[in-house]
PDB file of N, CA and C in Angstrom:
ATOM      1  N   MET I 100     -24.999  27.775  21.365  1.00 69.00           N
ATOM      2  CA  MET I 100     -24.121  26.779  21.916  1.00 69.00           C
ATOM      3  C   MET I 100     -23.155  26.315  20.822  1.00 69.00           C
ATOM      4  N   ILE I 101     -21.890  26.218  21.151  1.00 75.00           N
ATOM      5  CA  ILE I 101     -20.866  25.769  20.212  1.00 75.00           C
ATOM      6  C   ILE I 101     -20.829  24.241  20.223  1.00 75.00           C
ATOM      7  N   SER I 102     -20.878  23.703  19.051  1.00 80.00           N
ATOM      8  CA  SER I 102     -20.850  22.240  18.917  1.00 80.00           C
ATOM      9  C   SER I 102     -19.407  21.750  18.927  1.00 80.00           C
ATOM     10  N   ALA I 103     -19.113  20.857  19.819  1.00 87.00           N
ATOM     11  CA  ALA I 103     -17.773  20.279  19.881  1.00 87.00           C
ATOM     12  C   ALA I 103     -17.666  19.131  18.885  1.00 87.00           C
ATOM     13  N   LYS I 104     -16.458  18.883  18.408  1.00 88.00           N
ATOM     14  CA  LYS I 104     -16.223  17.794  17.462  1.00 88.00           C
ATOM     15  C   LYS I 104     -15.380  16.730  18.140  1.00 88.00           C
ATOM     16  N   MET I 105     -15.711  15.517  17.860  1.00 88.00           N
ATOM     17  CA  MET I 105     -14.942  14.402  18.400  1.00 88.00           C
ATOM     18  C   MET I 105     -14.314  13.658  17.234  1.00 88.00           C
ATOM     19  N   ARG I 106     -13.051  13.335  17.382  1.00 86.00           N
ATOM     20  CA  ARG I 106     -12.368  12.565  16.352  1.00 86.00           C
ATOM     21  C   ARG I 106     -12.485  11.086  16.668  1.00 86.00           C
ATOM     22  N   ILE I 107     -12.638  10.318  15.632  1.00 83.00           N
ATOM     23  CA  ILE I 107     -12.726   8.864  15.777  1.00 83.00           C
ATOM     24  C   ILE I 107     -11.669   8.255  14.872  1.00 83.00           C
ATOM     25  N   ARG I 108     -10.926   7.327  15.399  1.00 78.00           N
ATOM     26  CA  ARG I 108      -9.891   6.671  14.626  1.00 78.00           C
ATOM     27  C   ARG I 108     -10.255   5.207  14.442  1.00 78.00           C
ATOM     28  N   GLN I 109     -10.108   4.746  13.236  1.00 74.00           N
ATOM     29  CA  GLN I 109     -10.331   3.335  12.968  1.00 74.00           C
ATOM     30  C   GLN I 109      -9.017   2.740  12.481  1.00 74.00           C
ATOM     31  N   VAL I 110      -8.545   1.749  13.151  1.00 77.00           N
ATOM     32  CA  VAL I 110      -7.344   1.046  12.750  1.00 77.00           C
ATOM     33  C   VAL I 110      -7.754  -0.361  12.380  1.00 77.00           C
ATOM     34  N   LYS I 111      -7.410  -0.730  11.175  1.00 78.00           N
ATOM     35  CA  LYS I 111      -7.821  -2.041  10.695  1.00 78.00           C
ATOM     36  C   LYS I 111      -6.675  -2.634   9.897  1.00 78.00           C
ATOM     37  N   GLU I 112      -6.321  -3.845  10.195  1.00 82.00           N
ATOM     38  CA  GLU I 112      -5.299  -4.552   9.435  1.00 82.00           C
ATOM     39  C   GLU I 112      -5.917  -5.817   8.879  1.00 82.00           C
ATOM     40  N   VAL I 113      -5.604  -6.085   7.631  1.00 81.00           N
ATOM     41  CA  VAL I 113      -6.039  -7.329   6.999  1.00 81.00           C
ATOM     42  C   VAL I 113      -4.821  -7.974   6.366  1.00 81.00           C
ATOM     43  N   GLU I 114      -4.866  -9.280   6.243  1.00 85.00           N
ATOM     44  CA  GLU I 114      -3.786 -10.003   5.579  1.00 85.00           C
ATOM     45  C   GLU I 114      -4.267 -10.398   4.195  1.00 85.00           C
ATOM     46  N   ILE I 115      -3.469 -10.057   3.189  1.00 87.00           N
ATOM     47  CA  ILE I 115      -3.789 -10.369   1.802  1.00 87.00           C
ATOM     48  C   ILE I 115      -2.716 -11.325   1.300  1.00 87.00           C
ATOM     49  N   GLU I 116      -3.085 -12.546   1.092  1.00 89.00           N
ATOM     50  CA  GLU I 116      -2.114 -13.547   0.648  1.00 89.00           C
ATOM     51  C   GLU I 116      -1.621 -13.238  -0.757  1.00 89.00           C
ATOM     52  N   GLY I 117      -0.307 -13.261  -0.929  1.00 93.00           N
ATOM     53  CA  GLY I 117       0.297 -13.081  -2.240  1.00 93.00           C
ATOM     54  C   GLY I 117       0.357 -11.655  -2.745  1.00 93.00           C
ATOM     55  N   LEU I 118       0.036 -10.674  -1.914  1.00 95.00           N
ATOM     56  CA  LEU I 118       0.035  -9.285  -2.371  1.00 95.00           C
ATOM     57  C   LEU I 118       1.443  -8.833  -2.775  1.00 95.00           C
ATOM     58  N   GLY I 119       2.437  -9.226  -2.027  1.00 96.00           N
ATOM     59  CA  GLY I 119       3.815  -8.843  -2.360  1.00 96.00           C
ATOM     60  C   GLY I 119       4.216  -9.334  -3.737  1.00 96.00           C
ATOM     61  N   GLU I 120       3.870 -10.559  -4.046  1.00 96.00           N
ATOM     62  CA  GLU I 120       4.192 -11.127  -5.360  1.00 96.00           C
ATOM     63  C   GLU I 120       3.413 -10.412  -6.461  1.00 96.00           C
ATOM     64  N   ARG I 121       2.177 -10.044  -6.195  1.00 96.00           N
ATOM     65  CA  ARG I 121       1.376  -9.315  -7.183  1.00 96.00           C
ATOM     66  C   ARG I 121       1.960  -7.921  -7.438  1.00 96.00           C
ATOM     67  N   ILE I 122       2.451  -7.287  -6.380  1.00 97.00           N
ATOM     68  CA  ILE I 122       3.104  -5.982  -6.529  1.00 97.00           C
ATOM     69  C   ILE I 122       4.380  -6.136  -7.341  1.00 97.00           C
ATOM     70  N   LYS I 123       5.149  -7.170  -7.045  1.00 97.00           N
ATOM     71  CA  LYS I 123       6.388  -7.427  -7.796  1.00 97.00           C
ATOM     72  C   LYS I 123       6.077  -7.648  -9.270  1.00 97.00           C
ATOM     73  N   GLN I 124       5.080  -8.443  -9.568  1.00 97.00           N
ATOM     74  CA  GLN I 124       4.737  -8.727 -10.960  1.00 97.00           C
ATOM     75  C   GLN I 124       4.284  -7.463 -11.678  1.00 97.00           C
ATOM     76  N   ALA I 125       3.525  -6.617 -10.991  1.00 97.00           N
ATOM     77  CA  ALA I 125       3.092  -5.353 -11.594  1.00 97.00           C
ATOM     78  C   ALA I 125       4.296  -4.458 -11.885  1.00 97.00           C
ATOM     79  N   ARG I 126       5.281  -4.480 -10.993  1.00 97.00           N
ATOM     80  CA  ARG I 126       6.512  -3.698 -11.227  1.00 97.00           C
ATOM     81  C   ARG I 126       7.245  -4.231 -12.441  1.00 97.00           C
ATOM     82  N   LEU I 127       7.374  -5.562 -12.530  1.00 97.00           N
ATOM     83  CA  LEU I 127       8.087  -6.163 -13.654  1.00 97.00           C
ATOM     84  C   LEU I 127       7.361  -5.915 -14.974  1.00 97.00           C
ATOM     85  N   ASP I 128       6.039  -5.839 -14.931  1.00 97.00           N
ATOM     86  CA  ASP I 128       5.238  -5.579 -16.132  1.00 97.00           C
ATOM     87  C   ASP I 128       5.253  -4.100 -16.525  1.00 97.00           C
ATOM     88  N   SER I 129       5.691  -3.250 -15.607  1.00 96.00           N
ATOM     89  CA  SER I 129       5.711  -1.810 -15.847  1.00 96.00           C
ATOM     90  C   SER I 129       6.901  -1.439 -16.728  1.00 96.00           C
ATOM     91  N   SER I 130       6.757  -0.348 -17.445  1.00 96.00           N
ATOM     92  CA  SER I 130       7.876   0.159 -18.254  1.00 96.00           C
ATOM     93  C   SER I 130       8.800   1.043 -17.418  1.00 96.00           C
ATOM     94  N   LYS I 131       8.450   1.250 -16.151  1.00 96.00           N
ATOM     95  CA  LYS I 131       9.238   2.122 -15.280  1.00 96.00           C
ATOM     96  C   LYS I 131      10.316   1.327 -14.554  1.00 96.00           C
ATOM     97  N   SER I 132      11.431   1.999 -14.279  1.00 97.00           N
ATOM     98  CA  SER I 132      12.494   1.376 -13.498  1.00 97.00           C
ATOM     99  C   SER I 132      12.109   1.351 -12.024  1.00 97.00           C
ATOM    100  N   LEU I 133      12.748   0.490 -11.258  1.00 97.00           N
ATOM    101  CA  LEU I 133      12.504   0.435  -9.819  1.00 97.00           C
ATOM    102  C   LEU I 133      12.793   1.785  -9.177  1.00 97.00           C
ATOM    103  N   GLU I 134      13.876   2.419  -9.603  1.00 97.00           N
ATOM    104  CA  GLU I 134      14.235   3.722  -9.045  1.00 97.00           C
ATOM    105  C   GLU I 134      13.141   4.751  -9.320  1.00 97.00           C
ATOM    106  N   GLN I 135      12.609   4.756 -10.530  1.00 97.00           N
ATOM    107  CA  GLN I 135      11.544   5.695 -10.888  1.00 97.00           C
ATOM    108  C   GLN I 135      10.283   5.423 -10.078  1.00 97.00           C
ATOM    109  N   ILE I 136       9.932   4.149  -9.940  1.00 98.00           N
ATOM    110  CA  ILE I 136       8.740   3.784  -9.166  1.00 98.00           C
ATOM    111  C   ILE I 136       8.892   4.239  -7.718  1.00 98.00           C
ATOM    112  N   CYS I 137      10.037   3.932  -7.114  1.00 98.00           N
ATOM    113  CA  CYS I 137      10.271   4.305  -5.716  1.00 98.00           C
ATOM    114  C   CYS I 137      10.236   5.818  -5.538  1.00 98.00           C
ATOM    115  N   ASP I 138      10.807   6.559  -6.486  1.00 98.00           N
ATOM    116  CA  ASP I 138      10.772   8.023  -6.411  1.00 98.00           C
ATOM    117  C   ASP I 138       9.337   8.532  -6.467  1.00 98.00           C
ATOM    118  N   GLU I 139       8.547   7.981  -7.380  1.00 97.00           N
ATOM    119  CA  GLU I 139       7.170   8.446  -7.548  1.00 97.00           C
ATOM    120  C   GLU I 139       6.294   8.074  -6.355  1.00 97.00           C
ATOM    121  N   VAL I 140       6.533   6.891  -5.779  1.00 97.00           N
ATOM    122  CA  VAL I 140       5.737   6.457  -4.629  1.00 97.00           C
ATOM    123  C   VAL I 140       6.235   7.120  -3.351  1.00 97.00           C
ATOM    124  N   GLY I 141       7.533   7.413  -3.295  1.00 97.00           N
ATOM    125  CA  GLY I 141       8.118   8.021  -2.105  1.00 97.00           C
ATOM    126  C   GLY I 141       8.630   6.987  -1.119  1.00 97.00           C
ATOM    127  N   LEU I 142       9.146   5.872  -1.636  1.00 97.00           N
ATOM    128  CA  LEU I 142       9.669   4.796  -0.795  1.00 97.00           C
ATOM    129  C   LEU I 142      11.110   4.486  -1.175  1.00 97.00           C
ATOM    130  N   SER I 143      11.862   3.971  -0.227  1.00 97.00           N
ATOM    131  CA  SER I 143      13.224   3.533  -0.525  1.00 97.00           C
ATOM    132  C   SER I 143      13.176   2.180  -1.223  1.00 97.00           C
ATOM    133  N   ARG I 144      14.244   1.849  -1.920  1.00 97.00           N
ATOM    134  CA  ARG I 144      14.312   0.532  -2.577  1.00 97.00           C
ATOM    135  C   ARG I 144      14.301  -0.588  -1.553  1.00 97.00           C
ATOM    136  N   THR I 145      14.942  -0.383  -0.417  1.00 97.00           N
ATOM    137  CA  THR I 145      14.955  -1.405   0.633  1.00 97.00           C
ATOM    138  C   THR I 145      13.542  -1.685   1.116  1.00 97.00           C
ATOM    139  N   TYR I 146      12.769  -0.623   1.356  1.00 97.00           N
ATOM    140  CA  TYR I 146      11.382  -0.776   1.807  1.00 97.00           C
ATOM    141  C   TYR I 146      10.562  -1.468   0.718  1.00 97.00           C
ATOM    142  N   TRP I 147      10.803  -1.080  -0.547  1.00 97.00           N
ATOM    143  CA  TRP I 147      10.085  -1.691  -1.667  1.00 97.00           C
ATOM    144  C   TRP I 147      10.320  -3.204  -1.698  1.00 97.00           C
ATOM    145  N   TYR I 148      11.577  -3.604  -1.556  1.00 97.00           N
ATOM    146  CA  TYR I 148      11.882  -5.038  -1.574  1.00 97.00           C
ATOM    147  C   TYR I 148      11.238  -5.756  -0.392  1.00 97.00           C
ATOM    148  N   ASP I 149      11.159  -5.083   0.763  1.00 97.00           N
ATOM    149  CA  ASP I 149      10.466  -5.670   1.913  1.00 97.00           C
ATOM    150  C   ASP I 149       8.977  -5.871   1.605  1.00 97.00           C
ATOM    151  N   ILE I 150       8.391  -4.946   0.851  1.00 97.00           N
ATOM    152  CA  ILE I 150       6.995  -5.095   0.446  1.00 97.00           C
ATOM    153  C   ILE I 150       6.857  -6.328  -0.453  1.00 97.00           C
ATOM    154  N   GLU I 151       7.699  -6.414  -1.468  1.00 97.00           N
ATOM    155  CA  GLU I 151       7.621  -7.526  -2.419  1.00 97.00           C
ATOM    156  C   GLU I 151       7.842  -8.879  -1.741  1.00 97.00           C
ATOM    157  N   LYS I 152       8.761  -8.921  -0.779  1.00 96.00           N
ATOM    158  CA  LYS I 152       9.060 -10.184  -0.084  1.00 96.00           C
ATOM    159  C   LYS I 152       8.136 -10.425   1.099  1.00 96.00           C
ATOM    160  N   GLU I 153       7.246  -9.451   1.367  1.00 95.00           N
ATOM    161  CA  GLU I 153       6.312  -9.517   2.489  1.00 95.00           C
ATOM    162  C   GLU I 153       7.045  -9.700   3.826  1.00 95.00           C
ATOM    163  N   THR I 154       8.135  -8.938   3.980  1.00 95.00           N
ATOM    164  CA  THR I 154       8.929  -9.005   5.209  1.00 95.00           C
ATOM    165  C   THR I 154       8.918  -7.677   5.970  1.00 95.00           C
ATOM    166  N   LEU I 155       7.889  -6.864   5.758  1.00 92.00           N
ATOM    167  CA  LEU I 155       7.782  -5.599   6.490  1.00 92.00           C
ATOM    168  C   LEU I 155       7.660  -5.874   7.980  1.00 92.00           C
ATOM    169  N   LYS I 156       8.287  -5.042   8.782  1.00 89.00           N
ATOM    170  CA  LYS I 156       8.171  -5.199  10.234  1.00 89.00           C
ATOM    171  C   LYS I 156       6.767  -4.830  10.713  1.00 89.00           C
ATOM    172  N   GLY I 157       6.126  -3.919  10.043  1.00 88.00           N
ATOM    173  CA  GLY I 157       4.754  -3.519  10.359  1.00 88.00           C
ATOM    174  C   GLY I 157       3.870  -3.804   9.162  1.00 88.00           C
ATOM    175  N   ALA I 158       2.771  -3.118   9.096  1.00 90.00           N
ATOM    176  CA  ALA I 158       1.839  -3.288   7.984  1.00 90.00           C
ATOM    177  C   ALA I 158       2.078  -2.204   6.936  1.00 90.00           C
ATOM    178  N   LEU I 159       1.806  -2.516   5.700  1.00 93.00           N
ATOM    179  CA  LEU I 159       1.838  -1.543   4.621  1.00 93.00           C
ATOM    180  C   LEU I 159       0.630  -0.639   4.784  1.00 93.00           C
ATOM    181  N   SER I 160       0.855   0.663   4.791  1.00 91.00           N
ATOM    182  CA  SER I 160      -0.277   1.578   4.958  1.00 91.00           C
ATOM    183  C   SER I 160      -1.133   1.577   3.700  1.00 91.00           C
ATOM    184  N   ILE I 161      -2.418   1.817   3.877  1.00 90.00           N
ATOM    185  CA  ILE I 161      -3.328   1.876   2.740  1.00 90.00           C
ATOM    186  C   ILE I 161      -2.939   3.045   1.833  1.00 90.00           C
ATOM    187  N   GLU I 162      -2.395   4.117   2.415  1.00 92.00           N
ATOM    188  CA  GLU I 162      -1.956   5.256   1.617  1.00 92.00           C
ATOM    189  C   GLU I 162      -0.825   4.846   0.678  1.00 92.00           C
ATOM    190  N   ASN I 163       0.157   4.098   1.194  1.00 95.00           N
ATOM    191  CA  ASN I 163       1.255   3.647   0.338  1.00 95.00           C
ATOM    192  C   ASN I 163       0.772   2.650  -0.704  1.00 95.00           C
ATOM    193  N   LEU I 164      -0.163   1.780  -0.332  1.00 95.00           N
ATOM    194  CA  LEU I 164      -0.710   0.844  -1.308  1.00 95.00           C
ATOM    195  C   LEU I 164      -1.386   1.606  -2.443  1.00 95.00           C
ATOM    196  N   ARG I 165      -2.162   2.630  -2.106  1.00 95.00           N
ATOM    197  CA  ARG I 165      -2.844   3.416  -3.142  1.00 95.00           C
ATOM    198  C   ARG I 165      -1.842   4.139  -4.046  1.00 95.00           C
ATOM    199  N   LYS I 166      -0.736   4.645  -3.457  1.00 97.00           N
ATOM    200  CA  LYS I 166       0.306   5.289  -4.268  1.00 97.00           C
ATOM    201  C   LYS I 166       0.938   4.270  -5.218  1.00 97.00           C
ATOM    202  N   ILE I 167       1.200   3.066  -4.723  1.00 97.00           N
ATOM    203  CA  ILE I 167       1.779   2.013  -5.563  1.00 97.00           C
ATOM    204  C   ILE I 167       0.833   1.694  -6.717  1.00 97.00           C
ATOM    205  N   GLU I 168      -0.448   1.548  -6.411  1.00 97.00           N
ATOM    206  CA  GLU I 168      -1.437   1.266  -7.451  1.00 97.00           C
ATOM    207  C   GLU I 168      -1.454   2.388  -8.494  1.00 97.00           C
ATOM    208  N   GLU I 169      -1.416   3.626  -8.033  1.00 97.00           N
ATOM    209  CA  GLU I 169      -1.459   4.767  -8.938  1.00 97.00           C
ATOM    210  C   GLU I 169      -0.238   4.799  -9.855  1.00 97.00           C
ATOM    211  N   VAL I 170       0.942   4.637  -9.267  1.00 97.00           N
ATOM    212  CA  VAL I 170       2.177   4.709 -10.045  1.00 97.00           C
ATOM    213  C   VAL I 170       2.277   3.550 -11.039  1.00 97.00           C
ATOM    214  N   LEU I 171       1.829   2.367 -10.630  1.00 97.00           N
ATOM    215  CA  LEU I 171       1.905   1.203 -11.520  1.00 97.00           C
ATOM    216  C   LEU I 171       0.685   1.092 -12.437  1.00 97.00           C
ATOM    217  N   GLY I 172      -0.335   1.894 -12.187  1.00 96.00           N
ATOM    218  CA  GLY I 172      -1.525   1.866 -13.035  1.00 96.00           C
ATOM    219  C   GLY I 172      -2.333   0.589 -12.901  1.00 96.00           C
ATOM    220  N   VAL I 173      -2.389   0.063 -11.666  1.00 96.00           N
ATOM    221  CA  VAL I 173      -3.127  -1.178 -11.408  1.00 96.00           C
ATOM    222  C   VAL I 173      -3.986  -1.018 -10.158  1.00 96.00           C
ATOM    223  N   SER I 174      -4.882  -1.966  -9.958  1.00 94.00           N
ATOM    224  CA  SER I 174      -5.640  -2.049  -8.717  1.00 94.00           C
ATOM    225  C   SER I 174      -5.465  -3.457  -8.172  1.00 94.00           C
ATOM    226  N   PHE I 175      -5.140  -3.544  -6.902  1.00 94.00           N
ATOM    227  CA  PHE I 175      -4.978  -4.852  -6.270  1.00 94.00           C
ATOM    228  C   PHE I 175      -6.260  -5.302  -5.579  1.00 94.00           C
ATOM    229  N   GLY I 176      -7.316  -4.512  -5.690  1.00 88.00           N
ATOM    230  CA  GLY I 176      -8.631  -4.906  -5.184  1.00 88.00           C
ATOM    231  C   GLY I 176      -8.760  -4.908  -3.673  1.00 88.00           C
ATOM    232  N   VAL I 177      -7.889  -4.185  -2.979  1.00 87.00           N
ATOM    233  CA  VAL I 177      -7.967  -4.124  -1.520  1.00 87.00           C
ATOM    234  C   VAL I 177      -8.903  -2.993  -1.138  1.00 87.00           C
ATOM    235  N   ASN I 178      -9.985  -3.334  -0.419  1.00 82.00           N
ATOM    236  CA  ASN I 178     -10.963  -2.342   0.011  1.00 82.00           C
ATOM    237  C   ASN I 178     -11.271  -2.565   1.485  1.00 82.00           C
ATOM    238  N   LEU I 179     -10.692  -1.724   2.319  1.00 74.00           N
ATOM    239  CA  LEU I 179     -10.896  -1.864   3.764  1.00 74.00           C
ATOM    240  C   LEU I 179     -12.259  -1.366   4.211  1.00 74.00           C
ATOM    241  N   GLU I 180     -12.934  -0.601   3.382  1.00 71.00           N
ATOM    242  CA  GLU I 180     -14.235  -0.036   3.756  1.00 71.00           C
ATOM    243  C   GLU I 180     -15.367  -1.053   3.673  1.00 71.00           C
ATOM    244  N   GLU I 181     -15.196  -2.132   2.933  1.00 60.00           N
ATOM    245  CA  GLU I 181     -16.266  -3.112   2.766  1.00 60.00           C
ATOM    246  C   GLU I 181     -16.754  -3.677   4.089  1.00 60.00           C
ATOM    247  N   ASP I 182     -15.824  -3.882   5.001  1.00 47.00           N
ATOM    248  CA  ASP I 182     -16.180  -4.510   6.265  1.00 47.00           C
ATOM    249  C   ASP I 182     -16.412  -3.502   7.393  1.00 47.00           C
ATOM    250  N   CYS I 183     -16.475  -2.227   7.059  1.00 44.00           N
ATOM    251  CA  CYS I 183     -16.634  -1.187   8.075  1.00 44.00           C
ATOM    252  C   CYS I 183     -18.037  -1.222   8.667  1.00 44.00           C
ATOM    253  N   ASP I 184     -18.136  -1.199   9.968  1.00 44.00           N
ATOM    254  CA  ASP I 184     -19.415  -1.260  10.656  1.00 44.00           C
ATOM    255  C   ASP I 184     -20.018   0.112  10.926  1.00 44.00           C
ATOM    256  N   ILE I 185     -19.303   1.167  10.599  1.00 39.00           N
ATOM    257  CA  ILE I 185     -19.752   2.523  10.943  1.00 39.00           C
ATOM    258  C   ILE I 185     -20.701   3.037   9.878  1.00 39.00           C
TER     259      ILE I 185
END
């Protein structure tokens, strides 16, 4: 008998107070230019500024947050798995 696979999707959004300001401060503390950071993360400068000002129309993806952390060499301590019930 062939075993079928089922995909499960988990969508979770959390609000982190002051994350935009912390990202901005990490950018300012970095030796990299905004243009270099955006190129490495794969985001436009407009989107980056929306992140810093916390004015995104949607949520920042965890993938983009991890890329930002990697490029800036910091961790913002966001862990969505802690509250996972699965």
